[in-house]
mmCIF file of C-alpha atoms in Angstrom:
data_model
loop_
_atom_site.group_PDB
_atom_site.id
_atom_site.type_symbol
_atom_site.label_atom_id
_atom_site.label_comp_id
_atom_site.label_asym_id
_atom_site.label_seq_id
_atom_site.Cartn_x
_atom_site.Cartn_y
_atom_site.Cartn_z
ATOM 1 C CA MET A 606 28.922 -5.536 -9.086
ATOM 2 C CA GLN A 607 27.144 -3.776 -6.057
ATOM 3 C CA LYS A 608 25.566 -1.457 -8.604
ATOM 4 C CA ILE A 609 24.120 -4.332 -10.513
ATOM 5 C CA ILE A 610 22.755 -5.892 -7.385
ATOM 6 C CA ASN A 611 21.239 -2.624 -6.152
ATOM 7 C CA ASP A 612 19.649 -1.945 -9.578
ATOM 8 C CA ILE A 613 17.985 -5.536 -9.455
ATOM 9 C CA PHE A 614 16.751 -4.831 -5.989
ATOM 10 C CA LEU A 615 15.279 -1.416 -7.000
ATOM 11 C CA GLU A 616 13.683 -2.928 -9.989
ATOM 12 C CA SER A 617 12.257 -5.832 -8.135
ATOM 13 C CA ALA A 618 10.807 -3.711 -5.409
ATOM 14 C CA LYS A 619 8.933 -1.622 -8.168
ATOM 15 C CA VAL A 620 7.718 -4.829 -9.719
ATOM 16 C CA LYS A 621 6.329 -6.116 -6.288
ATOM 17 C CA PHE A 622 4.706 -2.847 -5.286
ATOM 18 C CA SER A 623 2.967 -2.724 -8.844
ATOM 19 C CA TYR A 624 1.902 -6.359 -8.279
ATOM 20 C CA TYR A 625 0.221 -5.497 -4.939
ATOM 21 C CA LYS A 626 -1.446 -2.326 -6.283
ATOM 22 C CA ASP A 627 -2.801 -4.297 -9.167
ATOM 23 C CA LEU A 628 -4.154 -7.019 -6.705
ATOM 24 C CA GLY A 629 -5.886 -4.484 -4.586
ATOM 25 C CA GLU A 630 -7.434 -2.697 -7.680
ATOM 26 C CA LYS A 631 -8.669 -6.116 -9.028
ATOM 27 C CA ALA A 632 -10.392 -6.644 -5.705
ATOM 28 C CA ILE A 633 -11.905 -3.335 -5.426
ATOM 29 C CA GLN A 634 -13.172 -3.529 -9.079
ATOM 30 C CA GLN A 635 -15.286 -6.623 -7.986
ATOM 31 C CA LEU A 636 -17.207 -4.507 -5.514
ATOM 32 C CA GLN A 637 -20.446 -2.497 -5.778
ATOM 33 C CA PRO A 638 -19.516 1.006 -4.685
ATOM 34 C CA SER A 639 -21.524 0.840 -1.417
ATOM 35 C CA GLN A 640 -19.499 -2.349 -0.271
ATOM 36 C CA LEU A 641 -16.340 -0.135 0.084
ATOM 37 C CA PHE A 642 -17.923 1.456 3.115
ATOM 38 C CA ILE A 643 -19.050 -1.597 5.014
ATOM 39 C CA SER A 644 -17.569 -2.523 8.277
ATOM 40 C CA SER A 645 -18.203 -5.796 9.913
ATOM 41 C CA ASN A 646 -18.435 -4.208 13.299
ATOM 42 C CA GLU A 647 -17.610 -1.016 14.969
ATOM 43 C CA ASP A 648 -14.112 -1.989 15.734
ATOM 44 C CA SER A 649 -13.455 -3.054 12.002
ATOM 45 C CA ASN A 650 -12.273 -0.785 9.189
ATOM 46 C CA SER A 651 -14.028 -0.601 5.797
ATOM 47 C CA ILE A 652 -12.097 -1.107 2.653
ATOM 48 C CA ALA A 653 -12.398 2.632 2.313
ATOM 49 C CA MET A 654 -10.678 3.318 5.502
ATOM 50 C CA ILE A 655 -8.001 0.766 4.792
ATOM 51 C CA VAL A 656 -7.253 2.675 1.538
ATOM 52 C CA GLN A 657 -7.263 5.878 3.503
ATOM 53 C CA HIS A 658 -4.612 4.479 5.835
ATOM 54 C CA LEU A 659 -2.493 3.069 2.976
ATOM 55 C CA SER A 660 -2.593 6.289 1.220
ATOM 56 C CA GLY A 661 -1.790 8.351 4.280
ATOM 57 C CA ASN A 662 1.094 6.080 5.093
ATOM 58 C CA MET A 663 2.450 6.193 1.559
ATOM 59 C CA ILE A 664 2.146 10.087 1.272
ATOM 60 C CA SER A 665 3.875 10.327 4.672
ATOM 61 C CA ARG A 666 6.581 7.913 4.044
ATOM 62 C CA TRP A 667 7.592 8.705 0.494
ATOM 63 C CA THR A 668 7.187 12.472 0.392
ATOM 64 C CA ASP A 669 10.751 13.902 0.724
ATOM 65 C CA PHE A 670 11.847 10.309 1.308
ATOM 66 C CA LEU A 671 15.485 10.839 1.451
ATOM 67 C CA ALA A 672 15.324 14.186 3.446
ATOM 68 C CA THR A 673 12.714 14.086 6.096
ATOM 69 C CA ASP A 674 11.307 11.466 8.668
ATOM 70 C CA GLY A 675 8.827 9.202 7.091
ATOM 71 C CA GLU A 676 6.368 9.979 9.770
ATOM 72 C CA LYS A 677 5.572 13.566 8.859
ATOM 73 C CA GLU A 678 4.174 16.008 11.522
ATOM 74 C CA TRP A 679 1.219 16.849 9.201
ATOM 75 C CA ARG A 680 0.048 13.224 9.011
ATOM 76 C CA LYS A 681 -3.188 12.688 10.840
ATOM 77 C CA ARG A 682 -2.972 8.908 11.230
ATOM 78 C CA ASP A 683 -6.005 8.634 13.493
ATOM 79 C CA ALA A 684 -8.167 10.467 10.806
ATOM 80 C CA GLU A 685 -7.229 7.625 8.461
ATOM 81 C CA PHE A 686 -9.601 5.439 10.302
ATOM 82 C CA GLU A 687 -12.705 7.735 10.206
ATOM 83 C CA ALA A 688 -15.324 7.607 7.586
ATOM 84 C CA VAL A 689 -14.116 10.394 5.348
ATOM 85 C CA LEU A 690 -14.330 9.138 1.868
ATOM 86 C CA LYS A 691 -17.790 8.971 0.547
ATOM 87 C CA THR A 692 -17.796 7.769 -3.054
ATOM 88 C CA LYS A 693 -15.920 5.096 -4.943
ATOM 89 C CA GLU A 694 -14.294 7.863 -7.079
ATOM 90 C CA GLU A 695 -12.967 9.379 -3.841
ATOM 91 C CA VAL A 696 -11.615 6.018 -2.704
ATOM 92 C CA MET A 697 -9.822 5.479 -6.054
ATOM 93 C CA GLN A 698 -8.432 9.081 -6.097
ATOM 94 C CA CYS A 699 -7.062 8.404 -2.591
ATOM 95 C CA TRP A 700 -5.677 5.137 -3.757
ATOM 96 C CA GLU A 701 -3.984 6.603 -6.696
ATOM 97 C CA ALA A 702 -2.520 9.425 -4.686
ATOM 98 C CA GLY A 703 -0.750 7.197 -2.369
ATOM 99 C CA TRP A 704 0.569 4.950 -5.043
ATOM 100 C CA ALA A 705 1.749 7.901 -7.188
ATOM 101 C CA CYS A 706 3.703 9.193 -4.343
ATOM 102 C CA LEU A 707 5.345 5.849 -3.738
ATOM 103 C CA PHE A 708 6.195 5.335 -7.387
ATOM 104 C CA ASN A 709 7.505 8.985 -7.911
ATOM 105 C CA ALA A 710 9.909 8.438 -5.078
ATOM 106 C CA LEU A 711 11.061 4.953 -6.069
ATOM 107 C CA ASN A 712 11.538 6.242 -9.689
ATOM 108 C CA GLN A 713 13.900 9.019 -8.420
ATOM 109 C CA LEU A 714 16.126 6.651 -6.462
ATOM 110 C CA GLN A 715 19.473 5.730 -7.809
ATOM 111 C CA SER A 716 21.087 2.486 -6.882
ATOM 112 C CA ASN A 717 23.954 4.309 -5.121
ATOM 113 C CA GLN A 718 21.401 5.814 -2.617
ATOM 114 C CA LEU A 719 20.135 2.411 -1.200
ATOM 115 C CA GLN A 720 22.772 2.386 1.628
ATOM 116 C CA GLU A 721 21.800 5.882 2.900
ATOM 117 C CA ILE A 722 20.243 6.348 6.111
ATOM 118 C CA ILE A 723 16.604 7.700 6.385
ATOM 119 C CA PHE A 724 14.460 7.843 9.408
ATOM 120 C CA ILE A 725 10.769 6.585 10.162
ATOM 121 C CA ARG A 726 9.559 7.663 13.489
ATOM 122 C CA ASN A 727 13.139 8.797 14.401
ATOM 123 C CA GLU A 728 14.299 5.226 13.777
ATOM 124 C CA ALA A 729 17.250 4.850 11.319
ATOM 125 C CA HIS A 730 16.931 2.521 8.336
ATOM 126 C CA THR A 731 18.896 2.120 5.220
ATOM 127 C CA VAL A 732 16.849 2.835 2.229
ATOM 128 C CA ILE A 733 16.722 -0.760 1.415
ATOM 129 C CA GLU A 734 15.471 -1.473 4.930
ATOM 130 C CA ALA A 735 12.775 1.222 4.501
ATOM 131 C CA ILE A 736 11.672 -0.299 1.194
ATOM 132 C CA ILE A 737 11.458 -3.730 2.789
ATOM 133 C CA ARG A 738 9.538 -2.386 5.639
ATOM 134 C CA GLN A 739 6.894 -0.916 3.184
ATOM 135 C CA LEU A 740 6.979 -4.132 1.134
ATOM 136 C CA SER A 741 5.839 -5.865 4.344
ATOM 137 C CA HIS A 742 3.262 -3.296 5.432
ATOM 138 C CA TYR A 743 1.424 -2.634 2.077
ATOM 139 C CA PRO A 744 0.676 -6.340 1.191
ATOM 140 C CA TYR A 745 -0.707 -6.973 4.602
ATOM 141 C CA HIS A 746 -3.380 -4.349 3.923
ATOM 142 C CA VAL A 747 -3.778 -5.395 0.387
ATOM 143 C CA GLY A 748 -4.472 -8.810 1.760
ATOM 144 C CA GLN A 749 -7.173 -7.403 4.174
ATOM 145 C CA ILE A 750 -8.906 -5.644 1.147
ATOM 146 C CA ILE A 751 -8.801 -9.008 -0.955
ATOM 147 C CA PHE A 752 -10.177 -10.922 1.910
ATOM 148 C CA TYR A 753 -12.882 -8.416 2.712
ATOM 149 C CA ALA A 754 -13.801 -8.169 -0.932
ATOM 150 C CA LYS A 755 -14.061 -11.857 -1.352
ATOM 151 C CA MET A 756 -16.359 -12.082 1.718
ATOM 152 C CA LEU A 757 -18.560 -9.144 0.254
ATOM 153 C CA THR A 758 -18.838 -10.551 -3.025
ATOM 154 C CA ALA A 759 -19.316 -14.378 -1.923
ATOM 155 C CA LYS A 760 -20.071 -16.534 -4.794
ATOM 156 C CA ASP A 761 -19.535 -13.839 -7.376
ATOM 157 C CA TRP A 762 -15.897 -13.482 -6.393
ATOM 158 C CA GLU A 763 -13.532 -13.977 -9.354
ATOM 159 C CA ASN A 764 -10.260 -15.382 -8.070
ATOM 160 C CA LEU A 765 -7.184 -13.250 -8.288
ATOM 161 C CA SER A 766 -4.680 -16.165 -8.403
ATOM 162 C CA MET A 767 -4.840 -19.885 -9.053
ATOM 163 C CA PRO A 768 -8.351 -21.263 -8.338
ATOM 164 C CA LYS A 769 -8.863 -24.247 -6.092
ATOM 165 C CA LYS A 770 -9.178 -27.496 -8.052
ATOM 166 C CA LYS A 771 -12.822 -28.687 -8.120
ATOM 167 C CA LYS A 772 -13.314 -32.342 -7.260
#
């Protein structure tokens, strides 16, 4: 019975991650390339920077997922918030690299591994807890991308969910 529950959890996690990846892509597709690099003020991140951060986090967390701490020594987190990417193509390559790393790790997981202990910043998590942690983190940033894209496109925004009823 536990294997069935674990299999359902793992498949559900993959579906949810795919859903948020898709939402982010649909928001980004509505933007002009230059809009990916707009920051509302000097303390705000552009969509390109949010993508850099998401990708950096994903690559760090999901590389050698079961074997090494999710906060890799080679990760340069602060650099994720610098204007590094210059084109929409670079943004999308960065986006895809992060998600590919995540799905590669998830697709290799077996249901009997979900209770194993892994570490993120030297803090112990079961694999289930680590997946839930990332399922909380990534939608937060995808939501930022969507909100920002909606502001940037204004009246041209195409709703990604149920539109408000017009009176």
